[in-house]
Coordinates of C-alpha atoms and ligand atoms in Angstrom, one line a residue:
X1 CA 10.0 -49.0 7.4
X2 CA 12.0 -48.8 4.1
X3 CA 10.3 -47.5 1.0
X4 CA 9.9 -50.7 -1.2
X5 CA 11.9 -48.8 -3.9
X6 CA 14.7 -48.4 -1.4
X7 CA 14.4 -52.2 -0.5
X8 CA 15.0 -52.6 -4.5
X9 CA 17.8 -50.8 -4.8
X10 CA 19.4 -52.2 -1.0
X11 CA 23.0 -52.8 -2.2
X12 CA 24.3 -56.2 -0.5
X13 CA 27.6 -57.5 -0.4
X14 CA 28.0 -61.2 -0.8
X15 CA 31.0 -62.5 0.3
X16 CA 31.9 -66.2 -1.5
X17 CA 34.0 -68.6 0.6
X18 CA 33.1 -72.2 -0.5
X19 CA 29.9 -71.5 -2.7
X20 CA 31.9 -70.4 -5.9
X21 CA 29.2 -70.4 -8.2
X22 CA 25.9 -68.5 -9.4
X23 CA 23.7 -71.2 -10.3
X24 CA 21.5 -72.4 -7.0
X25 CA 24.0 -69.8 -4.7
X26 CA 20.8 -68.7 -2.1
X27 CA 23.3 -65.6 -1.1
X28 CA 23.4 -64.3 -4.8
X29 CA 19.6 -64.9 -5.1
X30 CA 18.5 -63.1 -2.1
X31 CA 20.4 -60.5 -2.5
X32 CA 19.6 -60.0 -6.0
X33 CA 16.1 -60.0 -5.3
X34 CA 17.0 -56.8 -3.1
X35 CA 18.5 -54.7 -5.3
X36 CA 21.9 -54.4 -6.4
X37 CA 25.5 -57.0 -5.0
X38 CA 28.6 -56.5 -4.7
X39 CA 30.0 -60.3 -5.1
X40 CA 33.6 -60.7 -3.2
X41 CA 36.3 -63.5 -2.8
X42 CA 38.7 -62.6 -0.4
X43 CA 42.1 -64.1 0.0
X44 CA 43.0 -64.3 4.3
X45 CA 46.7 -64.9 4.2
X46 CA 45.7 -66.4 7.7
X47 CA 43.5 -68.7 6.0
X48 CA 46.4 -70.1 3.7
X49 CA 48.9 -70.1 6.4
X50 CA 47.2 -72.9 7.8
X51 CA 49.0 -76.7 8.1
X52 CA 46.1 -78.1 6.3
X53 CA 46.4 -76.3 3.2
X54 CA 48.7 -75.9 0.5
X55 CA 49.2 -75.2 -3.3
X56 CA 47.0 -77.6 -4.7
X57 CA 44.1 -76.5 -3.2
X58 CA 45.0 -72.7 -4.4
X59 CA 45.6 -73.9 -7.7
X60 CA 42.2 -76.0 -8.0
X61 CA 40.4 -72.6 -6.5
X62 CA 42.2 -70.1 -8.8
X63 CA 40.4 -72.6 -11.5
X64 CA 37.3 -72.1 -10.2
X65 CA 36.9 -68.3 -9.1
X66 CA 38.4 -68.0 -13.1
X67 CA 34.4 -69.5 -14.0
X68 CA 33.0 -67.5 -11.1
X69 CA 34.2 -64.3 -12.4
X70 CA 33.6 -65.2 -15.8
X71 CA 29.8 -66.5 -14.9
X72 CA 29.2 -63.1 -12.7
X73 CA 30.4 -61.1 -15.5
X74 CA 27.9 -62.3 -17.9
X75 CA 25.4 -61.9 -15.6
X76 CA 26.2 -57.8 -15.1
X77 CA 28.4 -57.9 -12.2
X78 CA 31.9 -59.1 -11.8
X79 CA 33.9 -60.6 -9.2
X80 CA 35.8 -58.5 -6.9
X81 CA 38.8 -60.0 -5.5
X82 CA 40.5 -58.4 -2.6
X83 CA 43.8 -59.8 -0.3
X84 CA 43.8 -59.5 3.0
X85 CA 41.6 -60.0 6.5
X86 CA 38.2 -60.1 5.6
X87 CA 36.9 -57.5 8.5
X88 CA 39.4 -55.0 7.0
X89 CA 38.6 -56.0 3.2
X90 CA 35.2 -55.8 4.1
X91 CA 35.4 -52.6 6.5
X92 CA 37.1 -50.6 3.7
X93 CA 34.2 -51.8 1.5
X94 CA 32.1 -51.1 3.3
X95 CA 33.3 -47.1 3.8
X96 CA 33.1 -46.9 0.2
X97 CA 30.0 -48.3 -0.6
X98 CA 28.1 -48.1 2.2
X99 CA 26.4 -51.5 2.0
X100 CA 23.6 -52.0 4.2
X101 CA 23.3 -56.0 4.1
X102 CA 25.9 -59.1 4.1
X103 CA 24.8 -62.2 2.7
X104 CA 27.4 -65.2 2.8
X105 CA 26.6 -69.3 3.4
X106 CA 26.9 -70.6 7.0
X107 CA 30.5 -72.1 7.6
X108 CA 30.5 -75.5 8.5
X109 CA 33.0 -78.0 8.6
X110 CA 36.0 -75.6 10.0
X111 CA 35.8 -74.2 13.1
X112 CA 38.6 -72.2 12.8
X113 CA 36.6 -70.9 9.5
X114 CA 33.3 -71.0 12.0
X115 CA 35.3 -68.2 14.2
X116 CA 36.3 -65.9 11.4
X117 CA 32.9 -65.7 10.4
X118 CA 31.6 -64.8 14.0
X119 CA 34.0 -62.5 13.8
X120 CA 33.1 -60.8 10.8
X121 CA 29.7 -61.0 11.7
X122 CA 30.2 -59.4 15.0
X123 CA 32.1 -56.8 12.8
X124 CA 28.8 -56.4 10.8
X125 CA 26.5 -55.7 13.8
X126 CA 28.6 -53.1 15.1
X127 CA 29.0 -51.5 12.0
X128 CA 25.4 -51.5 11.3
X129 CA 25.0 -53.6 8.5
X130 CA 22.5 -56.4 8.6
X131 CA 24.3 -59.8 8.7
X132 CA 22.4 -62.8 6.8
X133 CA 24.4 -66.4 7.1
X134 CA 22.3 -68.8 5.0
X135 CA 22.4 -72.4 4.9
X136 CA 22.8 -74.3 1.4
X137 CA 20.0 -76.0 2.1
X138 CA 17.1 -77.7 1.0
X139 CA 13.9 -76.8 -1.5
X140 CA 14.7 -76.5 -5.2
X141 CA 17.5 -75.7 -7.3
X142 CA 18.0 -71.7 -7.8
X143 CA 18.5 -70.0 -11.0
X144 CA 21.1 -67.7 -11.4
X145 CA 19.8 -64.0 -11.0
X146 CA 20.6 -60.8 -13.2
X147 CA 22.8 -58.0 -11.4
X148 CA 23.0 -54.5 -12.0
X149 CA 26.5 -53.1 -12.6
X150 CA 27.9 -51.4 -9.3
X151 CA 31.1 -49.9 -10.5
X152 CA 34.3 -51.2 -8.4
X153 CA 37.6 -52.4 -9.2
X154 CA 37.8 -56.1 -9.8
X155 CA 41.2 -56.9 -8.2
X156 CA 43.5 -60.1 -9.0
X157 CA 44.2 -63.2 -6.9
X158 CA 47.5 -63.0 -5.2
X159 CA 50.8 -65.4 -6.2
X160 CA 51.6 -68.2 -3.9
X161 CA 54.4 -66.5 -3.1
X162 CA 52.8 -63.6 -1.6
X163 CA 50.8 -66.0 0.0
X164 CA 53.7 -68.0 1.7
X165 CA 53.0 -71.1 -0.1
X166 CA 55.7 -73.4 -1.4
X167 CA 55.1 -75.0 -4.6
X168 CA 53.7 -78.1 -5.0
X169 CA 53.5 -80.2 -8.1
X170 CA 50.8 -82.4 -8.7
X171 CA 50.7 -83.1 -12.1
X172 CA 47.3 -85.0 -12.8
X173 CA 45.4 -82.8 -10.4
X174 CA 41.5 -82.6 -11.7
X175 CA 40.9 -79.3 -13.1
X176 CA 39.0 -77.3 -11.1
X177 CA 35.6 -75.3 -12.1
X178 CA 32.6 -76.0 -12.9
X179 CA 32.5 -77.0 -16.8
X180 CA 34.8 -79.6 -15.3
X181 CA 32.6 -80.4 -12.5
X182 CA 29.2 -80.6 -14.3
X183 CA 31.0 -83.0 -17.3
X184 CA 32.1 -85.4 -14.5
X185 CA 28.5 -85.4 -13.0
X186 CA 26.8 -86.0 -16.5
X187 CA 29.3 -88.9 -17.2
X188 CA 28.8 -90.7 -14.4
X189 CA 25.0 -90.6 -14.7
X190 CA 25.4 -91.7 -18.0
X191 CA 27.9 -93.9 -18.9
X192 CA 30.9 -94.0 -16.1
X193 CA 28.7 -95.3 -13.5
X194 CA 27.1 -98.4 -15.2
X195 CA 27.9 -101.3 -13.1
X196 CA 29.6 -100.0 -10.8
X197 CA 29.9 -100.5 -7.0
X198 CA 32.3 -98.8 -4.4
X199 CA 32.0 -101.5 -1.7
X200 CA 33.5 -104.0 -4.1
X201 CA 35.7 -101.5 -6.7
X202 CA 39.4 -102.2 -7.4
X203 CA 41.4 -98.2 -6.7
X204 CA 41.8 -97.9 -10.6
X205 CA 38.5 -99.2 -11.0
X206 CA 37.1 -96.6 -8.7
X207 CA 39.2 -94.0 -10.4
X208 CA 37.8 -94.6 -13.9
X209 CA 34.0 -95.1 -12.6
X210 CA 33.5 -93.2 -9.4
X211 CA 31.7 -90.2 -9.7
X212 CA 35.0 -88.0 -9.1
X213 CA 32.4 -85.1 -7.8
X214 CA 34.3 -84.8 -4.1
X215 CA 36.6 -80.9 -5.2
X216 CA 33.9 -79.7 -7.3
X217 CA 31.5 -80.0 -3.9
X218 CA 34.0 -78.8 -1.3
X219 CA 34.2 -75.7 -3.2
X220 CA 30.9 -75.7 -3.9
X221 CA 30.7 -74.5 -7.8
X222 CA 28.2 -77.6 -7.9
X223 CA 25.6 -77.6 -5.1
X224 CA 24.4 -80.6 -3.5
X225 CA 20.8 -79.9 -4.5
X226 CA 22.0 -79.9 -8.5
X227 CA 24.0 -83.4 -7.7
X228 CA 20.7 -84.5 -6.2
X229 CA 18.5 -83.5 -8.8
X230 CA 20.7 -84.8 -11.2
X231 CA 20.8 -88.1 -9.8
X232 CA 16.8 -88.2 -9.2
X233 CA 17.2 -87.6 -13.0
X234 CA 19.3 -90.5 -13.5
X235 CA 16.9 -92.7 -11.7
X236 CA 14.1 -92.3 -14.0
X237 CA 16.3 -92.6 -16.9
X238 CA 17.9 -95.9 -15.1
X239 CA 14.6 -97.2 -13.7
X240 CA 14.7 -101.1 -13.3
X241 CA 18.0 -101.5 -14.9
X242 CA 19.8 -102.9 -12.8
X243 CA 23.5 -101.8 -14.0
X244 CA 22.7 -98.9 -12.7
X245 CA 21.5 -99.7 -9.2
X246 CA 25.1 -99.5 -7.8
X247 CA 26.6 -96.1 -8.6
X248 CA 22.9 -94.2 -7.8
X249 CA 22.9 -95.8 -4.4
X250 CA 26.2 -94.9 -3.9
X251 CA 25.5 -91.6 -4.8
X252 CA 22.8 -90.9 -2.9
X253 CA 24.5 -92.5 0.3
X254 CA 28.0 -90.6 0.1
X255 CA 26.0 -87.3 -0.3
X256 CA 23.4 -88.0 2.6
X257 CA 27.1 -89.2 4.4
X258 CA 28.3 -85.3 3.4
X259 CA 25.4 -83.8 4.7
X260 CA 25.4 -85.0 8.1
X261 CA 29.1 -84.5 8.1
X262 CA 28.2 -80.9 7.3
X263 CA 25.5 -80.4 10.1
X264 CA 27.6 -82.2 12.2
X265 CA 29.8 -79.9 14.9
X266 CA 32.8 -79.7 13.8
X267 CA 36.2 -81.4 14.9
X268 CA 39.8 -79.8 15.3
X269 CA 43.2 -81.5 14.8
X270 CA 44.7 -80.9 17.9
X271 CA 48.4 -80.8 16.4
X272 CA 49.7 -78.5 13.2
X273 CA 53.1 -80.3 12.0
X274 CA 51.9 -82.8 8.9
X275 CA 53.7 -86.4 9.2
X276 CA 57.0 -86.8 7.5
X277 CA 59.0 -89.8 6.8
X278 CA 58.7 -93.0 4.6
X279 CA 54.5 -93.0 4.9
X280 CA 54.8 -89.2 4.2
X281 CA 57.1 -89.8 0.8
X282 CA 55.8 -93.1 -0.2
X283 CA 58.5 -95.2 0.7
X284 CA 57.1 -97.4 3.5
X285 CA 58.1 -100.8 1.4
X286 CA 54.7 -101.7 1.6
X287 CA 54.0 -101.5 -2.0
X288 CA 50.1 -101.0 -2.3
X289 CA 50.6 -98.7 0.1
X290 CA 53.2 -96.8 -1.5
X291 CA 51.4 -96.8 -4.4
X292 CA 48.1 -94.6 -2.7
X293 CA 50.6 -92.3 -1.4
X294 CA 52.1 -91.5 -4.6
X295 CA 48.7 -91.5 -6.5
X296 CA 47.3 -89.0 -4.2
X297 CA 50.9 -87.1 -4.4
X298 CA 50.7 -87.1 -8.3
X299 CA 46.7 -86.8 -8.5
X300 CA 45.2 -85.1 -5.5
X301 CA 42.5 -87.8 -5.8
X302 CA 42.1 -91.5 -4.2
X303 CA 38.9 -93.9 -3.4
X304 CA 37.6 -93.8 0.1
X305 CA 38.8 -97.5 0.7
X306 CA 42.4 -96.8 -0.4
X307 CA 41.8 -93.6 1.9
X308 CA 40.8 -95.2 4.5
X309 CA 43.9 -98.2 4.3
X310 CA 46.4 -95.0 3.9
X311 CA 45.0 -93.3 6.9
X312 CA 44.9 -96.4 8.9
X313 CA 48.4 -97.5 8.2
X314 CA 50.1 -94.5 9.0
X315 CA 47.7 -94.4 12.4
X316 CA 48.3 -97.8 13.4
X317 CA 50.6 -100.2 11.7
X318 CA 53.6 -97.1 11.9
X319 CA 52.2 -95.6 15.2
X320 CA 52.1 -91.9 13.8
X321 CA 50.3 -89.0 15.4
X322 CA 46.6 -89.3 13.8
X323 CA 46.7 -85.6 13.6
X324 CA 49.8 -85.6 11.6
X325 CA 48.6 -88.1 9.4
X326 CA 45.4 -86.2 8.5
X327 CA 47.4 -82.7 8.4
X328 CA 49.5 -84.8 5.5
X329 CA 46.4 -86.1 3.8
X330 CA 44.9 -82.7 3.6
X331 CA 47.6 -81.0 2.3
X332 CA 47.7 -83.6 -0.9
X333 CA 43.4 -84.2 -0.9
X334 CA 42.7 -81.5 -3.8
X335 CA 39.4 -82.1 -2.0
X336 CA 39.6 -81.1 1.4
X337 CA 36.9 -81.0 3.4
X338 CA 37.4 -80.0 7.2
X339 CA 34.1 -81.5 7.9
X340 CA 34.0 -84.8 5.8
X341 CA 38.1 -85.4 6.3
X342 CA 38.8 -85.3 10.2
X343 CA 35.1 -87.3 10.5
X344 CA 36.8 -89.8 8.3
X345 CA 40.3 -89.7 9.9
X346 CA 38.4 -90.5 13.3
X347 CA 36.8 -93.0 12.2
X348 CA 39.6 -94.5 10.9
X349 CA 41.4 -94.1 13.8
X350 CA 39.1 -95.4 15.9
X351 CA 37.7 -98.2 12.9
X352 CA 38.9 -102.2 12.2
X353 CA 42.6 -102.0 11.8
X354 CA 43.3 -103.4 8.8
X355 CA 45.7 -106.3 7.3
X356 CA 47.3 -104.1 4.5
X357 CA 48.2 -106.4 2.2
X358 CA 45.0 -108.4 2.1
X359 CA 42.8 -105.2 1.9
X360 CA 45.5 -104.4 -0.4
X361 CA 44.9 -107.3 -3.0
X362 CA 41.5 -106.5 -3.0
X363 CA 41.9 -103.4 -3.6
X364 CA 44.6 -104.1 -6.6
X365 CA 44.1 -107.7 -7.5
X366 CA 45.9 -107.5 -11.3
X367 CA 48.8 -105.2 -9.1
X368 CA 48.3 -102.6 -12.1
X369 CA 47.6 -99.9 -9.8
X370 CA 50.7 -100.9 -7.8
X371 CA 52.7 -101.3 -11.2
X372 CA 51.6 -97.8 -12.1
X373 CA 53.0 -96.2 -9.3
X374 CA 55.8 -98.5 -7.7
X375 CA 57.9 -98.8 -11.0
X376 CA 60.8 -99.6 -8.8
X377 CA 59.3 -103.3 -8.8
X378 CA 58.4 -103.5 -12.8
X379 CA 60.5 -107.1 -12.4
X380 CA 58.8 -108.4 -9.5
X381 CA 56.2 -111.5 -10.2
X382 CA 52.9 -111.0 -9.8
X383 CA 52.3 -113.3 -6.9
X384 CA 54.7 -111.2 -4.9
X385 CA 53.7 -108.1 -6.0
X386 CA 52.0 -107.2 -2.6
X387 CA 54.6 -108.9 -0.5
X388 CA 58.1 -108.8 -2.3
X389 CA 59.7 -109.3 1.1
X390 CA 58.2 -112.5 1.1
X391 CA 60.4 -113.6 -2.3
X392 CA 63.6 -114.6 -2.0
X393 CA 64.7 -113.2 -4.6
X394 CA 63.8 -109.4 -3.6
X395 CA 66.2 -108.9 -1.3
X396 CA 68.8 -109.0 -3.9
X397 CA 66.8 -107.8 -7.0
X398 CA 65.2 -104.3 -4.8
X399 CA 68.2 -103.2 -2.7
X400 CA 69.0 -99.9 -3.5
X401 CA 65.9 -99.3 -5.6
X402 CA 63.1 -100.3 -3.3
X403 CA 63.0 -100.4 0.8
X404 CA 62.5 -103.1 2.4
X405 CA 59.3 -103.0 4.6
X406 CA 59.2 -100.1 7.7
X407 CA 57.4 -102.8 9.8
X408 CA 55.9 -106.0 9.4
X409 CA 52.3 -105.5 8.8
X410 CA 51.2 -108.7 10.4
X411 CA 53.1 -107.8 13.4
X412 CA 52.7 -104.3 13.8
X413 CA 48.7 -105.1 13.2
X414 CA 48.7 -107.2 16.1
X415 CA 50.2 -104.9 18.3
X416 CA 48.2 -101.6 16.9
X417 CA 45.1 -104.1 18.0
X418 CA 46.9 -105.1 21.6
X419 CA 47.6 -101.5 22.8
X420 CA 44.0 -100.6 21.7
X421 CA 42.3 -102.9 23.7
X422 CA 39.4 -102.4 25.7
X423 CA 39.7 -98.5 25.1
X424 CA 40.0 -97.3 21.7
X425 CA 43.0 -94.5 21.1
X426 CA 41.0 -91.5 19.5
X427 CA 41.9 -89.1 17.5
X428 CA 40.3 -85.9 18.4
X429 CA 37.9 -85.1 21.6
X430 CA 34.5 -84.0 19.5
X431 CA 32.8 -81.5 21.6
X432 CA 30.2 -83.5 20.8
X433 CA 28.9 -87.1 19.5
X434 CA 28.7 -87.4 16.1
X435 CA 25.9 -88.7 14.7
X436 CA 26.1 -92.5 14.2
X437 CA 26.3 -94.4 11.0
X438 CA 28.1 -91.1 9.6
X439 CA 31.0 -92.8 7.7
X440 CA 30.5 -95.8 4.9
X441 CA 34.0 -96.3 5.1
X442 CA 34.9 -100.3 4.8
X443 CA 38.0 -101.4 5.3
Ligands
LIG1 C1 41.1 -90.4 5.8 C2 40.0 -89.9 4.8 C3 40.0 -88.5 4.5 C4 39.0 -88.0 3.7 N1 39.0 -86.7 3.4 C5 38.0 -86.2 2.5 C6 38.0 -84.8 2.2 O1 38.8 -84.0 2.7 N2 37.0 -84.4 1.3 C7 36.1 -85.3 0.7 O2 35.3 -84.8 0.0 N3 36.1 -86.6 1.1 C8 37.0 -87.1 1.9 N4 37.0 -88.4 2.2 C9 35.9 -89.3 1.7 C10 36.1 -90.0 0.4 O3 37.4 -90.6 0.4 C11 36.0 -89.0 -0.8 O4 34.9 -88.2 -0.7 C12 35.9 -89.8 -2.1 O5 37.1 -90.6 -2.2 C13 35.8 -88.8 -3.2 O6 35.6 -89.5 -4.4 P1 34.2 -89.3 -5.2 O7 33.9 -87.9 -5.4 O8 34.3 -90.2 -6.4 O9 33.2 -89.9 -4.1 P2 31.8 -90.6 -4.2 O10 32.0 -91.9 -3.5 O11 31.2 -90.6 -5.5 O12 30.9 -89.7 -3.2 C14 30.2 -88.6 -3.7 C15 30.4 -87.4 -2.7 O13 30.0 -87.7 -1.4 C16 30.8 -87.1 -0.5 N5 31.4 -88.2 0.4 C17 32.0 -89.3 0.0 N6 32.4 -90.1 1.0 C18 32.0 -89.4 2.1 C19 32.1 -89.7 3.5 N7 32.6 -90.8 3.9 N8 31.6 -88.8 4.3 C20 31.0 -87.7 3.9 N9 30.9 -87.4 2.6 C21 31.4 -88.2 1.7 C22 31.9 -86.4 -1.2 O14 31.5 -85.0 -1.4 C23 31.9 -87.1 -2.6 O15 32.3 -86.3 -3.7 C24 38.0 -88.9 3.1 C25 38.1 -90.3 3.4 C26 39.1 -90.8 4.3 C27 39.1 -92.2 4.6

């Protein structure tokens, strides 16, 4: 049995993946409490040659491990950033420095990301080195623990380039990290969310006054448990007011939603090309529609409703492989989430199909979100705003600028709904039932 001076001194490596930072990290703290840590992000080039991923998401991540190093440094250790496959990274590391334990957080929503770590954990048994996945978990929020110096080269992030990934401009992308993060979470507990209500927001609406939180948790540099204490918080400060009965249901609802999406097995798109074409660019004639796709294009960001109508759209008004559809959707969500997205893109797929431009004008009622982003029909009425096809006048005043629409949406509804019948198309085959009552996702 180890000495319990050599159990204080155990040096641990914990490796990051999507936990980046050191307040309520259970990996950090436990191996803290052992001795000394060696934190690591690693870069797999595998990991960014997937379809799913692109840019954005680097560029929202190089955000945050920029905190994370900055927040490890302070607290004696810095980051160490390393390029390459994580058994190698790690076996090299391991040579050197001879750690005896590897703390990371269970993988959950990938399970491509699920098999690289059984791999590296297989690595770790046979190499002799004690291999801890934790769960995120429950119980209260962690501090963030001191760390000794171990003395190691700190490394840099690689360019996209060396990465293989093209560029990929999104202009009003959130920032990432956590300063960003934790300002979002205080101003919707204290003055964003005040009257509001998801079921029944308009998309700007839910822009200005939703809580915005979905990057900063699927890259974990806020915890769930923080976002849950804050919001218990909020509802003492909020008590029988009931402005605020709205946006602290929500809350608690969407992240009970996440954790069962978390826990829940996870589910593979079966194809790897991402959908091109007019959906793809935003050029579908379908103006509200349009609109999301460019908003998420420019932003990285929309509400789960406008989501949900782009999603279901693309899967059933224009026929398009689901899988493709979510491949594109990922690629431009700065908040990808293999376990909460493909759960929501098979629900979608397998949800009410939609009549786009009713859901549409409830969605957009003033058409300001649709003027925003469809400037190409700055001198079409208002009352034709959703339908311009519809206006005699269109045909002349839009050619060349604006398409007319791909399909009709009535039409193409009714025959989504006709092929569906009795057995509903899906999109994936789960290895197993998800849980039920998993998505809040009204269309
Ligand atoms: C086709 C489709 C794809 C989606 N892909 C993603 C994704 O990759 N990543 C992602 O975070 N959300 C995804 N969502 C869910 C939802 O659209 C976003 O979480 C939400 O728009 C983010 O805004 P918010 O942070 O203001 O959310 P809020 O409504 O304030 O919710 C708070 C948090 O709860 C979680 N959450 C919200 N909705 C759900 C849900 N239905 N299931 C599980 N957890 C939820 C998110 O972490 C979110 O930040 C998807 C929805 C659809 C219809």
């Amino acid at each position: 049995m180890p000495s319990q001076d050599s159990a204080l001194t155990m040096l641990s490596l914990v490796w990051f993946t999507r936990d980046l930072r050191v307040q309520d990290h259970p990996a950090l703290s436990l191996a803290a409490a052992g001795g000394r840590v060696l934190p690591v992000w690693i870069a797999d080039p595998a990991e960014w040659a997937r379809p799913e991923v692109s840019a954005r998401h680097w560029g929202f991540l190089d955000d945050c491990l920029r905190g994370l190093r900055a927040d490890l440094a302070e607290l004696g250790q810095p980051l160490i950033l390393r390029t390459g496959d994580p058994v190698e990274v790690l076996t090299r590391l391991q040579a050197k420095h001879g750690f005896l334990r590897l703390i990371t957080h269970q993988e959950t929503g990938s399970a491509w990301a699920r098999a690289r770590q059984q791999r590296v954990a297989d690595w770790a048994r046979g190499a002799g080195v004690e291999w801890v996945a934790l769960a995120q978990g429950d119980g209260p929020v962690l501090p963030a623990p001191p760390l000794p110096m171990v003395v190691e080269g700190t490394g840099a992030l690689p360019g996209l380039k060396a990465l293989g990934l093209a560029e990929d401009r999104c202009p009003y992308r959130q920032p990432g990290g956590r300063a960003a993060g934790l300002q979002l979470l205080e101003s919707y507990l204290s003055v964003r969310g005040q009257g509001y209500s998801p079921a029944t927001a308009t998309a700007l609406g839910a822009e200005r006054a939703g809580s915005r939180l979905s990057p900063y948790l699927a890259y974990g540099v806020l915890s769930p448990r923080e976002v849950q204490a804050a919001l218990a918080e909020a509802r003492q400060r909020w008590r029988g007011n009931s402005d605020w009965s709205g946006a602290l249901r929500a809350l608690a609802a969407q992240l009970r939603a996440r954790t069962q999406a978390q826990d829940a097995l996870p589910l593979m798109p079966p194809g790897d090309t991402p959908a091109t074409g007019p959906w793809a660019d935003g050029q579908t004639g379908l103006p509200f529609i349009d609109a999301t796709m460019r908003a998420l294009a420019a932003t990285g960001w929309l509400d789960a409703r406008s989501r949900a109508l782009l999603a279901a759209v693309g899967v059933h008004h224009l026929a398009l492989n689901p899988s493709a559809v979510g491949l594109h959707l990922s690629r431009l969500c700065t908040d990808y989430d293999p376990a909460i997205h493909w759960r929501a893109l098979q629900s979608v797929a397998l949800g009410r199909i939609p009549d786009p431009v009713a859901m549409g004008q409830r969605l957009d009622p003033q058409g300001a979100f649709i003027r925003r982003w469809v400037p190409e029909l700055a001198r079409v009425p208002d009352a034709h705003l959703h339908a311009p096809w519809l206006w005699p006048r269109a045909r002349k005043l839009l050619a060349g600028r604006y398409p007319e629409p791909v399909v009709d949406p009535a039409t193409a509804g009714r025959a989504a709904r006709a092929e569906r019948t009795p057995v509903p198309r899906p999109l994936v085959t789960p290895r197993k039932r998800a849980p039920k009552g998993q998505m809040a996702l009204d269309l």
